[in-house]
PDB file of C-alpha atoms in Angstrom:
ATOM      1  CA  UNK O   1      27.209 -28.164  28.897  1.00  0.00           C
ATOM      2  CA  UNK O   2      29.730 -26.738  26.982  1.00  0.00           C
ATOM      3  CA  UNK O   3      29.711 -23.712  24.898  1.00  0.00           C
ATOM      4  CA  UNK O   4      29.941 -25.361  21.573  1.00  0.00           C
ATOM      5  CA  UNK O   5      26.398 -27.029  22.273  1.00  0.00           C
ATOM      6  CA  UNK O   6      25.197 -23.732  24.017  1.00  0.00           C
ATOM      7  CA  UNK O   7      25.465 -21.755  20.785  1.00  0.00           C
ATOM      8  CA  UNK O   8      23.385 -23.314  18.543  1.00  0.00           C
ATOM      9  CA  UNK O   9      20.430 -23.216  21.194  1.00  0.00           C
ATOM     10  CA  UNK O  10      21.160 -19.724  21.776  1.00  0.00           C
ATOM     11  CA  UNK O  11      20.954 -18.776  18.370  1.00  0.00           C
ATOM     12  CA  UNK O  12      17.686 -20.662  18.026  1.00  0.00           C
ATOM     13  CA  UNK O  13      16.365 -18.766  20.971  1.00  0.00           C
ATOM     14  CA  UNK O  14      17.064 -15.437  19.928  1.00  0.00           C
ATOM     15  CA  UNK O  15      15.785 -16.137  16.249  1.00  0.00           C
ATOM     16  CA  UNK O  16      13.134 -13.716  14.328  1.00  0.00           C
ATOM     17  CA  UNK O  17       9.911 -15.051  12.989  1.00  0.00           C
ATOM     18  CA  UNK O  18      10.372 -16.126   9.513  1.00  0.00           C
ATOM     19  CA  UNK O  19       8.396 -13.208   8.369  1.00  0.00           C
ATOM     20  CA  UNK O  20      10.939 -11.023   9.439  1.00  0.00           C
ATOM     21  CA  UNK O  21      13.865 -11.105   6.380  1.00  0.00           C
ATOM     22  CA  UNK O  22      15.730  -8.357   5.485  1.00  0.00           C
ATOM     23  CA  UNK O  23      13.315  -6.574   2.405  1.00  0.00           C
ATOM     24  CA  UNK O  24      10.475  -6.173   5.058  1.00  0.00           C
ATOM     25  CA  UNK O  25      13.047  -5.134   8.004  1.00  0.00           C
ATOM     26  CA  UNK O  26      14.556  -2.013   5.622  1.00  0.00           C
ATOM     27  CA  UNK O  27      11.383  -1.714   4.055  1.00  0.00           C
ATOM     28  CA  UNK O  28       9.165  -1.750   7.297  1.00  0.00           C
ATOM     29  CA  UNK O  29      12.132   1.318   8.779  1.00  0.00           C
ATOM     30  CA  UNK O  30      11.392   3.554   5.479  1.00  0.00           C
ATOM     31  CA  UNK O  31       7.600   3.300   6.227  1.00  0.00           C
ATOM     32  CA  UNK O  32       7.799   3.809   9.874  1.00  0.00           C
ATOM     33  CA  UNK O  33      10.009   6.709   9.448  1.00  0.00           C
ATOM     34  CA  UNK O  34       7.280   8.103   7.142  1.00  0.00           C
ATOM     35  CA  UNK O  35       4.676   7.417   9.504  1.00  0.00           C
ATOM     36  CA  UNK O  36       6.388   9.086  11.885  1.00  0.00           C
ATOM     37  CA  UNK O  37       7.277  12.169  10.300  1.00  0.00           C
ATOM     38  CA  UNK O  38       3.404  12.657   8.844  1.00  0.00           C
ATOM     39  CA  UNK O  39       2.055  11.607  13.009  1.00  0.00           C
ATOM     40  CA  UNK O  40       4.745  14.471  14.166  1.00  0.00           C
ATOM     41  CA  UNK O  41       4.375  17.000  11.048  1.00  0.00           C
ATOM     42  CA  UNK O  42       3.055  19.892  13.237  1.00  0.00           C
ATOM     43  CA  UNK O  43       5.871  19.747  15.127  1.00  0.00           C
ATOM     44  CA  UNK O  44       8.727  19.184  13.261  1.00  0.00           C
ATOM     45  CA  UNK O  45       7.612  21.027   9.944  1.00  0.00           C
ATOM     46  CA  UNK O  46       9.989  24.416  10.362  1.00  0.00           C
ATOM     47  CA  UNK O  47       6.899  26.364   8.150  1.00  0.00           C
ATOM     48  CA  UNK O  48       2.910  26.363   7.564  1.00  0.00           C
ATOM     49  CA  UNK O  49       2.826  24.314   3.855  1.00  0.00           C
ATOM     50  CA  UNK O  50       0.008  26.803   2.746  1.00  0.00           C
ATOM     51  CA  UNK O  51       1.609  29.632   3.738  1.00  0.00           C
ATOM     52  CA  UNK O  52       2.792  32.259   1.195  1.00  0.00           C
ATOM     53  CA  UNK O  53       5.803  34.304   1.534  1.00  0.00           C
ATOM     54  CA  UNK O  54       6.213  36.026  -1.821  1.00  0.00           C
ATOM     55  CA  UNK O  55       9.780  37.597  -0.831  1.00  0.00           C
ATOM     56  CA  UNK O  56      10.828  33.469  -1.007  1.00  0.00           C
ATOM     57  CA  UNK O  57       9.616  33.090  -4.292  1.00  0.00           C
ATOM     58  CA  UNK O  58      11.485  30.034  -5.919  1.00  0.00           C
ATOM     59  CA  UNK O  59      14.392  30.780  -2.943  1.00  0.00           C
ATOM     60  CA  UNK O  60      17.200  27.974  -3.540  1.00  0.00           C
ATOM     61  CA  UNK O  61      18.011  25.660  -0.761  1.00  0.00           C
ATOM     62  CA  UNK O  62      19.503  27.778   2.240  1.00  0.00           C
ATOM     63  CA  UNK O  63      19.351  28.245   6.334  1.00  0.00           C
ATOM     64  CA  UNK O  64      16.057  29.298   6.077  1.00  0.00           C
ATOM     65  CA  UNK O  65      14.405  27.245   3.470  1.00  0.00           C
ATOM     66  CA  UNK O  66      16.352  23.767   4.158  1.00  0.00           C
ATOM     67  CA  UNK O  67      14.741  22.122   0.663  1.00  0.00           C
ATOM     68  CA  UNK O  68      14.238  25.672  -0.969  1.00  0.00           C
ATOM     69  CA  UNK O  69      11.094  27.173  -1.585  1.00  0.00           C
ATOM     70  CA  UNK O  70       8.196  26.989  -4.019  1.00  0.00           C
ATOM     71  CA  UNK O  71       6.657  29.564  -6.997  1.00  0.00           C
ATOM     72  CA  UNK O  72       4.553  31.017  -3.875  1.00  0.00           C
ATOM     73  CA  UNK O  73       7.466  31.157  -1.582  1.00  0.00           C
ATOM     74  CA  UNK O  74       6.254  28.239   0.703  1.00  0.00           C
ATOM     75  CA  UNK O  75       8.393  25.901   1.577  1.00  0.00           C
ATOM     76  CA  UNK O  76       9.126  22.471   0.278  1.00  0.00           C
ATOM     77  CA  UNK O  77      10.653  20.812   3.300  1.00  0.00           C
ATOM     78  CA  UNK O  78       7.658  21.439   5.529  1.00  0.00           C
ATOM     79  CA  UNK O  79       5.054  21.001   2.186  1.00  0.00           C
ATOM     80  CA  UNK O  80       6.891  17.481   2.098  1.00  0.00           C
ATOM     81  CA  UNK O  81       6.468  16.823   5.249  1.00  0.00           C
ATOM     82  CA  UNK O  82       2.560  17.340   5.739  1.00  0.00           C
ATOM     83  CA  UNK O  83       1.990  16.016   1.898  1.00  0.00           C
ATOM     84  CA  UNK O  84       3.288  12.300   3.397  1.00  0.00           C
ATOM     85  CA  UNK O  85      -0.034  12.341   5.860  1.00  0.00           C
ATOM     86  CA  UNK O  86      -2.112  12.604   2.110  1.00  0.00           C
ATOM     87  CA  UNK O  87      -0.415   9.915   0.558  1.00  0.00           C
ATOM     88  CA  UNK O  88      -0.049   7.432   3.304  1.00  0.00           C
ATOM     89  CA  UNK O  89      -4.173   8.106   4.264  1.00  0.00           C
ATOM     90  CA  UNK O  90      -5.099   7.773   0.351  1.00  0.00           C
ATOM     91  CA  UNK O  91      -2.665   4.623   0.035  1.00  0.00           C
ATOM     92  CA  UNK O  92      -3.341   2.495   3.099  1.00  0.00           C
ATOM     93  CA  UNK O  93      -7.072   2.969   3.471  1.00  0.00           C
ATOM     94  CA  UNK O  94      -7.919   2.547  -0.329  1.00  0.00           C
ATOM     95  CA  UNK O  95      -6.510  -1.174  -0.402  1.00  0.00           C
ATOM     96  CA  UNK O  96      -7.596  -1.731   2.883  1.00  0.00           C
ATOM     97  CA  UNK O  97     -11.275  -1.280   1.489  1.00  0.00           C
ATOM     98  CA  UNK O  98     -10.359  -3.053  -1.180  1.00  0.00           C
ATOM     99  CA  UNK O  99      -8.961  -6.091   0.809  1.00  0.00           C
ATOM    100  CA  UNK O 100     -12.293  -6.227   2.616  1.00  0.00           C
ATOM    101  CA  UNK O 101     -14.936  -5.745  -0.193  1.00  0.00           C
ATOM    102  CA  UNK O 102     -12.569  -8.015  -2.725  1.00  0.00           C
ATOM    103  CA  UNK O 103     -11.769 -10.864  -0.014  1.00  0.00           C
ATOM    104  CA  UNK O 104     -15.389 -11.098   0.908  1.00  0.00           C
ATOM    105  CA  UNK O 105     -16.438 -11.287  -3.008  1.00  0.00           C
ATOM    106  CA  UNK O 106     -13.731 -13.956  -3.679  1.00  0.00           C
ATOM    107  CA  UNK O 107     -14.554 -15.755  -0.361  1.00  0.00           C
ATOM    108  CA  UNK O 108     -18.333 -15.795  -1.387  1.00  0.00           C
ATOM    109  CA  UNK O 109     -17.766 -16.673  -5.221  1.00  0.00           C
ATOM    110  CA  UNK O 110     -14.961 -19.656  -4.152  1.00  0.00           C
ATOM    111  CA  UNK O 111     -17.034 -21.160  -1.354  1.00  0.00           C
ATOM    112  CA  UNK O 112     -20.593 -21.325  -3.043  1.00  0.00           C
ATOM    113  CA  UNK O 113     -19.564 -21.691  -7.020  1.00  0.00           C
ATOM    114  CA  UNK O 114     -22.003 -22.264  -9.340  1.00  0.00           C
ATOM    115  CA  UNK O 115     -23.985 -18.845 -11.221  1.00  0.00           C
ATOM    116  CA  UNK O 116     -23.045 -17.160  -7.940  1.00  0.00           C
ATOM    117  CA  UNK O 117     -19.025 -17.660  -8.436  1.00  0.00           C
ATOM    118  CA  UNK O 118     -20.382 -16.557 -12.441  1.00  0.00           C
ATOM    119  CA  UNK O 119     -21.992 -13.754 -11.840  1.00  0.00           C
ATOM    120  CA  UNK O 120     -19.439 -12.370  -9.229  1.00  0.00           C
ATOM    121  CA  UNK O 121     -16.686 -13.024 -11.229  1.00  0.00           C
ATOM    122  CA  UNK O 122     -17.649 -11.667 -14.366  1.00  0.00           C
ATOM    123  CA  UNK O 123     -18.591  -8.470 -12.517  1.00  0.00           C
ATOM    124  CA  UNK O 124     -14.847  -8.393 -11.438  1.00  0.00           C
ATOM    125  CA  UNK O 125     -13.637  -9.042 -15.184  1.00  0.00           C
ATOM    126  CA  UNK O 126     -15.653  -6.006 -15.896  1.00  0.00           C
ATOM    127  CA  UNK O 127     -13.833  -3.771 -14.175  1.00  0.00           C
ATOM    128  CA  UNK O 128     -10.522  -5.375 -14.692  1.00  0.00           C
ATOM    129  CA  UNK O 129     -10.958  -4.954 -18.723  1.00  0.00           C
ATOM    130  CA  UNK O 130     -10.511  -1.225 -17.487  1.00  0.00           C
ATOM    131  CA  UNK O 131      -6.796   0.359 -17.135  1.00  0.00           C
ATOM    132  CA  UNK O 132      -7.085   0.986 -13.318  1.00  0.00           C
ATOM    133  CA  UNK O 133      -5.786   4.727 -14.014  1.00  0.00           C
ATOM    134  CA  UNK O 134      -8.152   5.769 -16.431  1.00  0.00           C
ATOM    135  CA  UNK O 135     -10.832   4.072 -14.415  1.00  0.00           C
ATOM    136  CA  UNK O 136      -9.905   5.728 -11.360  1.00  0.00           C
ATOM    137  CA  UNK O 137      -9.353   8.817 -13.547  1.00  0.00           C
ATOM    138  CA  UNK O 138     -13.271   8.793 -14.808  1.00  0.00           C
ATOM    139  CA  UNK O 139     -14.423   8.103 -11.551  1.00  0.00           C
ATOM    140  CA  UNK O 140     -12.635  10.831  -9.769  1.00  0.00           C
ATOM    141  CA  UNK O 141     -14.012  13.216 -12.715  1.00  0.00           C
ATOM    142  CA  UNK O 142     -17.547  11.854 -12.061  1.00  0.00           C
ATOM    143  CA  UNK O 143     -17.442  12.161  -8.296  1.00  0.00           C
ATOM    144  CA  UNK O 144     -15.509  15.004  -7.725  1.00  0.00           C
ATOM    145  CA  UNK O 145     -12.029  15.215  -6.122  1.00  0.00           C
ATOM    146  CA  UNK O 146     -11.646  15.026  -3.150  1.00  0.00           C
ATOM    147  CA  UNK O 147     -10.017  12.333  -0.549  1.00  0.00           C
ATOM    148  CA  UNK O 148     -12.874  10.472   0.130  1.00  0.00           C
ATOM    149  CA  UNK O 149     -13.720  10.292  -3.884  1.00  0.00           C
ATOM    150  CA  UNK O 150      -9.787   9.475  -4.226  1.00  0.00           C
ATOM    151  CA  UNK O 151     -10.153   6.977  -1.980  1.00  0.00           C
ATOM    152  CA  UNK O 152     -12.937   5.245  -3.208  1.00  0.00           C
ATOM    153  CA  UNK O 153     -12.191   5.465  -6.650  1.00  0.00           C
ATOM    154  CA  UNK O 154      -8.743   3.671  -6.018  1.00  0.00           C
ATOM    155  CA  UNK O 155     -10.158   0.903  -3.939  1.00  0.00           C
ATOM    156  CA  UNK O 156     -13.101   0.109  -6.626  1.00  0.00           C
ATOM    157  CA  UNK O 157     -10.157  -0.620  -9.064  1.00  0.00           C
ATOM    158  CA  UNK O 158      -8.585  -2.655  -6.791  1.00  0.00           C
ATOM    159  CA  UNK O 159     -11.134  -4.516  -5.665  1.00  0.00           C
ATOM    160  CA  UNK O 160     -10.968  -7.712  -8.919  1.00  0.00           C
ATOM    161  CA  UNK O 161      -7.228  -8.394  -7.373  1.00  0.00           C
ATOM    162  CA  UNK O 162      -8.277  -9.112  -4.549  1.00  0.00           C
ATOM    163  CA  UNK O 163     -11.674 -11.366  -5.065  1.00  0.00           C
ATOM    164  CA  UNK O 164      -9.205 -12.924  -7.808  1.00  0.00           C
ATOM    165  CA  UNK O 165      -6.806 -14.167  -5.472  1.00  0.00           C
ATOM    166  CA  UNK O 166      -9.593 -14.862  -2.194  1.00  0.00           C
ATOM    167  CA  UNK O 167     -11.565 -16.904  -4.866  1.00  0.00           C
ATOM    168  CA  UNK O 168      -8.257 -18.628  -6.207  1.00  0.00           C
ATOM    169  CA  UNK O 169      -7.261 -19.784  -2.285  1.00  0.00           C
ATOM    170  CA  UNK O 170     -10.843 -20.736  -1.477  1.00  0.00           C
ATOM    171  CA  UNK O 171     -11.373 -22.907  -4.297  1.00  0.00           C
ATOM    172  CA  UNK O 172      -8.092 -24.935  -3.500  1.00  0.00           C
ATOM    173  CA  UNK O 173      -9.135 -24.855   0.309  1.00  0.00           C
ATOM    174  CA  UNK O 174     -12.924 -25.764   0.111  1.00  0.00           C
ATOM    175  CA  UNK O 175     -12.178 -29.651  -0.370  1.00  0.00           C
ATOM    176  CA  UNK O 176      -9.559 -30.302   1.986  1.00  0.00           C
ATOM    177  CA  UNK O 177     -10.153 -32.851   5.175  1.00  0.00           C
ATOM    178  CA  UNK O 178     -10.462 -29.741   7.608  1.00  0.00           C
ATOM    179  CA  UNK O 179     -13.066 -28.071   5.867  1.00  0.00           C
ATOM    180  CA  UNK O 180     -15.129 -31.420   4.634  1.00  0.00           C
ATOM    181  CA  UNK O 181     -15.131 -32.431   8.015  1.00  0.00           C
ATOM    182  CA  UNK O 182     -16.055 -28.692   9.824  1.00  0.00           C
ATOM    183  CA  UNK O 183     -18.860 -29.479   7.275  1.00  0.00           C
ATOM    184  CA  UNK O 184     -19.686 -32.841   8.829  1.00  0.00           C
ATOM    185  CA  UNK O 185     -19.719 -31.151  12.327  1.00  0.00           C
ATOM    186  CA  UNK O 186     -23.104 -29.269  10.734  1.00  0.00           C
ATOM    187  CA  UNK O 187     -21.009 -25.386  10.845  1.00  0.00           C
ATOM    188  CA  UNK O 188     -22.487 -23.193   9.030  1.00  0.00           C
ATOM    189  CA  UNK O 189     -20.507 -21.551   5.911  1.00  0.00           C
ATOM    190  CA  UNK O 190     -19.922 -17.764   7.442  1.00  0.00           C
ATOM    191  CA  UNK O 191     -18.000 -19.876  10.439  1.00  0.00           C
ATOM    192  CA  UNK O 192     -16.092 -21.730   7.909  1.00  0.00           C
ATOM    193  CA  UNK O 193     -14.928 -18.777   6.189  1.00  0.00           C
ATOM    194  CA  UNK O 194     -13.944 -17.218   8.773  1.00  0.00           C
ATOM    195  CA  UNK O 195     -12.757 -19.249  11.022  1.00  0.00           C
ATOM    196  CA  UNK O 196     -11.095 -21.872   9.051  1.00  0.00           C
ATOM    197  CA  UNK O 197     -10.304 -20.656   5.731  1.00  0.00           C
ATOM    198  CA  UNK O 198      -9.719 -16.629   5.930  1.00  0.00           C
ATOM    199  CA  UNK O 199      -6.545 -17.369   8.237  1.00  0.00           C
ATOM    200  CA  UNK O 200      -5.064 -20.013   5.530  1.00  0.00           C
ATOM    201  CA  UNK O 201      -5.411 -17.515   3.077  1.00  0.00           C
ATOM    202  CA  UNK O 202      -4.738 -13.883   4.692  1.00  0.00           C
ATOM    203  CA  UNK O 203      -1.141 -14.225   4.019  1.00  0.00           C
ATOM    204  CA  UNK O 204      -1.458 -14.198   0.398  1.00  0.00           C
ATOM    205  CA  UNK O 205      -4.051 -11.118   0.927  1.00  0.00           C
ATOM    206  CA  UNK O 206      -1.303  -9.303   3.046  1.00  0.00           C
ATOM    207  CA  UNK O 207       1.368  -9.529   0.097  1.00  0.00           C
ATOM    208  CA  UNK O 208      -0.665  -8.557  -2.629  1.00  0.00           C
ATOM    209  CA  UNK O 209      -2.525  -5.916  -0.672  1.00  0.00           C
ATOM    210  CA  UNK O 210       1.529  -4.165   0.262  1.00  0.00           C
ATOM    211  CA  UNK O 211       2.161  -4.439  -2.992  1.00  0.00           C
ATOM    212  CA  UNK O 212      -1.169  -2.638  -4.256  1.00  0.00           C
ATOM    213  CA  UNK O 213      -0.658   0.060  -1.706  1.00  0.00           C
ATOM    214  CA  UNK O 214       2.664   1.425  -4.342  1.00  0.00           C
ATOM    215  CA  UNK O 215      -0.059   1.024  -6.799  1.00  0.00           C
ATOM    216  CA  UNK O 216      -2.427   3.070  -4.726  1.00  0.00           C
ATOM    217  CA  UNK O 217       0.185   5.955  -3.998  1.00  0.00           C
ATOM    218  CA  UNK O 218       1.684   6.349  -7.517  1.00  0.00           C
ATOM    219  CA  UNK O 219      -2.078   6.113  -8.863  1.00  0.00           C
ATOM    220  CA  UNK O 220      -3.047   8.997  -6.375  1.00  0.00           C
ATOM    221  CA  UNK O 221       0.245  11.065  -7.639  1.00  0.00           C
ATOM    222  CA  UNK O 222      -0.743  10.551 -11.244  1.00  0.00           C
ATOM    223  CA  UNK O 223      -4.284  11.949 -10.321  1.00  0.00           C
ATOM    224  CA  UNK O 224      -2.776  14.837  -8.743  1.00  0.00           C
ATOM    225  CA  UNK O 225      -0.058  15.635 -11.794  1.00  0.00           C
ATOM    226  CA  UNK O 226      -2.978  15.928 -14.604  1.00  0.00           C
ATOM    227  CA  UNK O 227      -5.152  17.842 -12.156  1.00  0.00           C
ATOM    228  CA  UNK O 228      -7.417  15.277 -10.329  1.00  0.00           C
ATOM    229  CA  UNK O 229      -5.970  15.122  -7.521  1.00  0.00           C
ATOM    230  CA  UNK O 230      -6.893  17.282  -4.292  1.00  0.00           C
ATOM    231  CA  UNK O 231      -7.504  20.890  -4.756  1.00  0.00           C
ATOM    232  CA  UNK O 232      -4.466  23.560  -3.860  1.00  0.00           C
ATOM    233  CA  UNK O 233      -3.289  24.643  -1.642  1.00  0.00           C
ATOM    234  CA  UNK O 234      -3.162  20.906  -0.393  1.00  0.00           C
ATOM    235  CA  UNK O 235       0.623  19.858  -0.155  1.00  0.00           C
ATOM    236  CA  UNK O 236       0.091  16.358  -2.101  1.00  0.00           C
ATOM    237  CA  UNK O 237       3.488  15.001  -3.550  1.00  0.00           C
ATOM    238  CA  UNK O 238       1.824  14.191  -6.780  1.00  0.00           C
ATOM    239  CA  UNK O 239       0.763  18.059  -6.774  1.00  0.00           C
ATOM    240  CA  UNK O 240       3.989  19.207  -6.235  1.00  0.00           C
ATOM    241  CA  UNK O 241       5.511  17.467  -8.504  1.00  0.00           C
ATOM    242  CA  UNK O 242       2.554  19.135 -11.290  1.00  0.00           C
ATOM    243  CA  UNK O 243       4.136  22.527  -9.876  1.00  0.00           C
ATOM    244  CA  UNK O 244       7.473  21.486 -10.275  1.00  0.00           C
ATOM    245  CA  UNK O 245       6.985  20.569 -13.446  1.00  0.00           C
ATOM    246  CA  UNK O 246       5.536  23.814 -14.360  1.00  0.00           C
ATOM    247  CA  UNK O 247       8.508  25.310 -13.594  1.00  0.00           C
ATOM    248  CA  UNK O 248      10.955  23.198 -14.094  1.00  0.00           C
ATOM    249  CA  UNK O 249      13.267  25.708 -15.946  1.00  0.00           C
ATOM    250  CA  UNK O 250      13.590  27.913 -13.129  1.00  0.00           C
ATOM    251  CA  UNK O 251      14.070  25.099 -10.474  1.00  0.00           C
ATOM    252  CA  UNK O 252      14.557  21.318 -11.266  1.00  0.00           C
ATOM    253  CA  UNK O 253      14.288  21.359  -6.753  1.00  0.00           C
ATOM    254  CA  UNK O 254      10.715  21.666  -6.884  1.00  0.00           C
ATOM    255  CA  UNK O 255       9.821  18.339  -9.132  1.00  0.00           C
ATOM    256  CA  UNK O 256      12.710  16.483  -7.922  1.00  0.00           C
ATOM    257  CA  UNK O 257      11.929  16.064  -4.014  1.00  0.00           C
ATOM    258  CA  UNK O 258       8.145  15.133  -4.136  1.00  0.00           C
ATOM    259  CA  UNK O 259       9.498  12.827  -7.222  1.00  0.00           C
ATOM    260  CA  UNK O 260      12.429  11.108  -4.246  1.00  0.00           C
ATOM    261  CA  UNK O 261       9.329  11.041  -1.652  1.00  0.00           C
ATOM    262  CA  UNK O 262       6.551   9.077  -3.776  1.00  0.00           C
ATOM    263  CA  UNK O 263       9.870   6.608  -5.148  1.00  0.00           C
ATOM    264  CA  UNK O 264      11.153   6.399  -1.160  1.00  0.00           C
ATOM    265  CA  UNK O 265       7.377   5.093  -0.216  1.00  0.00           C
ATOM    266  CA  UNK O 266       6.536   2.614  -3.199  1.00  0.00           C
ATOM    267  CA  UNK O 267       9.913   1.437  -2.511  1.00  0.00           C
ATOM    268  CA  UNK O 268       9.316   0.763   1.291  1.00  0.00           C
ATOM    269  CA  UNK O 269       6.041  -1.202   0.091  1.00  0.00           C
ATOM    270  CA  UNK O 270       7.424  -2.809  -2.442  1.00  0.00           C
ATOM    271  CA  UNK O 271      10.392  -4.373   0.005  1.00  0.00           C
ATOM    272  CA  UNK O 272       7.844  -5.275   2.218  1.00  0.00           C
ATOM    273  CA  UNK O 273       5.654  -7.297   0.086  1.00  0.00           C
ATOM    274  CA  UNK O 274       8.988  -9.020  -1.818  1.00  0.00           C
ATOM    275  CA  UNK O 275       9.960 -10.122   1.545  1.00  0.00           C
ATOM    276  CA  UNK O 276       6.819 -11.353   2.613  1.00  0.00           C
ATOM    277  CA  UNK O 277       6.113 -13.238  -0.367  1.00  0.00           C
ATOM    278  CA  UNK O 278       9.400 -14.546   0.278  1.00  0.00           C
ATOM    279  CA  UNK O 279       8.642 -15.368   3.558  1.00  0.00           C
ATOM    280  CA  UNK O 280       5.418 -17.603   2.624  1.00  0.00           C
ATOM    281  CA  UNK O 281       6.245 -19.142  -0.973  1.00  0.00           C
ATOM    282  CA  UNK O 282       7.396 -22.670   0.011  1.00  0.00           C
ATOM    283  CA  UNK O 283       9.758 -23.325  -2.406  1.00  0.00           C
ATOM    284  CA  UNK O 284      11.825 -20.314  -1.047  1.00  0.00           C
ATOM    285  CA  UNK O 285      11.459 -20.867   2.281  1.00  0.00           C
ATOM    286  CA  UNK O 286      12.719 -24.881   1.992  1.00  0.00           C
ATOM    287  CA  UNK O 287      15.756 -23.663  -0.438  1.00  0.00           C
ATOM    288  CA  UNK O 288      16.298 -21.134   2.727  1.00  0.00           C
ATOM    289  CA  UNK O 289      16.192 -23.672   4.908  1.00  0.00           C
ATOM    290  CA  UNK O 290      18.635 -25.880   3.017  1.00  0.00           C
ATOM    291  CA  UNK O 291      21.187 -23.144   2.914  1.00  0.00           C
ATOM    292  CA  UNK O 292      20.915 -22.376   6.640  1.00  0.00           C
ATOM    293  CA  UNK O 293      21.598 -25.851   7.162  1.00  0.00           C
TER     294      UNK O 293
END
């Protein structure tokens, strides 16, 4: 065999799953980075974020203070460092509640129709005639904040996007041959579900639930700027960024770096939902295809 027929099969060997473009390689690197750095934050933060140090007071970027330091004299690097563990908690397990609770409602409402798809449904449009900030705003105020509150009160307004688009994929699923004839068979509808039409529709969940995770950490920042967020001395980037603004005329350093984290993370979840709803829009992936060819 020569080489020229070797190549192509080699390069077909050695090629990633389609999943795997560019947006969600970069995009999956920024957020694994983070990860890491929040995992590893008691040992590679050079300070204690709570701690005060008074003789540091609003200290510029230096040797000592890498980032500079804050109106207490703690410092920023290490204060951006732990405040990545509150953002990436709040973020990732807010839409994952809301992936569950919303698939399951949109799963039940598109499979069984009738006043229970109604009645479901309407429920959703309820909440979703609310701006999700000033819902999760009221709802943090009512409950109290803290991360658990936080939490919950950004997964209740995410909850209608989800049953919206589990209901949406159901409904065009529910009459095709596989799932008339799983029917036939005499399987019950939980083992339909979930065993024939949750893994035809979980890749549309996936992109829409990276994309709502942005949502979830600039929602949580905004929180945190107008004063709902979780109590000081917590190092949250949204706080920071409050305190930063407070004294902005004395140092534009201590808005400016939480502001580059928060961007630096919605960023890496917005790349990795463009590329996966790349990756799984047909259209795209055939005029891919055409051009590879």
């Amino acid at each position: 065999m020569s080489a020229s027929t070797a190549s192509p099969a080699r390069r077909r060997a050695i090629r990633l799953p389609r999943w795997m473009n560019g947006p969600v390689a970069i995009g999956g690197l920024m957020l694994l980075a983070l990860v890491l750095a929040a995992i590893a934050a008691p040992l590679i933060a050079p300070y204690d974020p709570v701690k005060q140090d008074i003789l540091a007071q609003l200290a510029p970027p230096s040797h000592d203070h890498f980032l500079g330091a804050d109106y207490f004299g703690r410092d920023i690097l290490s204060r951006l460092i732990y405040g990545a563990r509150y953002s990436l908690t709040i973020g990732i397990l807010s839409i994952v509640i809301a992936v569950i609770v919303g698939s399951l409602i949109g799963m039940v409402a598109g499979n069984f129709g009738g006043k229970t798809d109604i009645v479901l449904m309407q429920a959703m449009d309820v909440v979703l005639a609310f701006p999700s900030l000033i819902l999760g705003l009221a709802l943090v105020a009512m409950l109290g904040a803290t991360m658990t509150n936080i939490i919950i009160a950004i997964a209740f307004t995410a909850i209608p996007a989800f049953a919206r688009i589990a209901r949406g994929a159901v409904i065009s699923l529910r009459d095709r041959e596989f799932v008339q004839a799983s029917r036939a068979l005499g399987l019950s509808n939980r083992w339909i579900l979930f065993r024939h039409i949750l893994p035809n529709i979980l890749p549309e969940i996936l992109v829409m639930a990276s994309l709502w995770m942005a949502t979830a950490v600039r929602t949580e920042a905004s929180l945190a700027f107008i004063g709902l967020g979780i109590a000081p001395p917590a190092p949250t980037w949204g706080g920071m960024v409050r305190e930063g603004f407070d004294n902005i005329l004395n140092s534009i350093d201590l808005a400016l770096w939480p502001s580059v984290a928060i961007l630096l993370l919605v960023f890496a979840f917005n790349l990795i939902g463009d590329g996966l709803r790349d990756a799984i829009d047909p259209r795209l992936r055939m005029a891919q295809e055409e051009n590879a060819e």
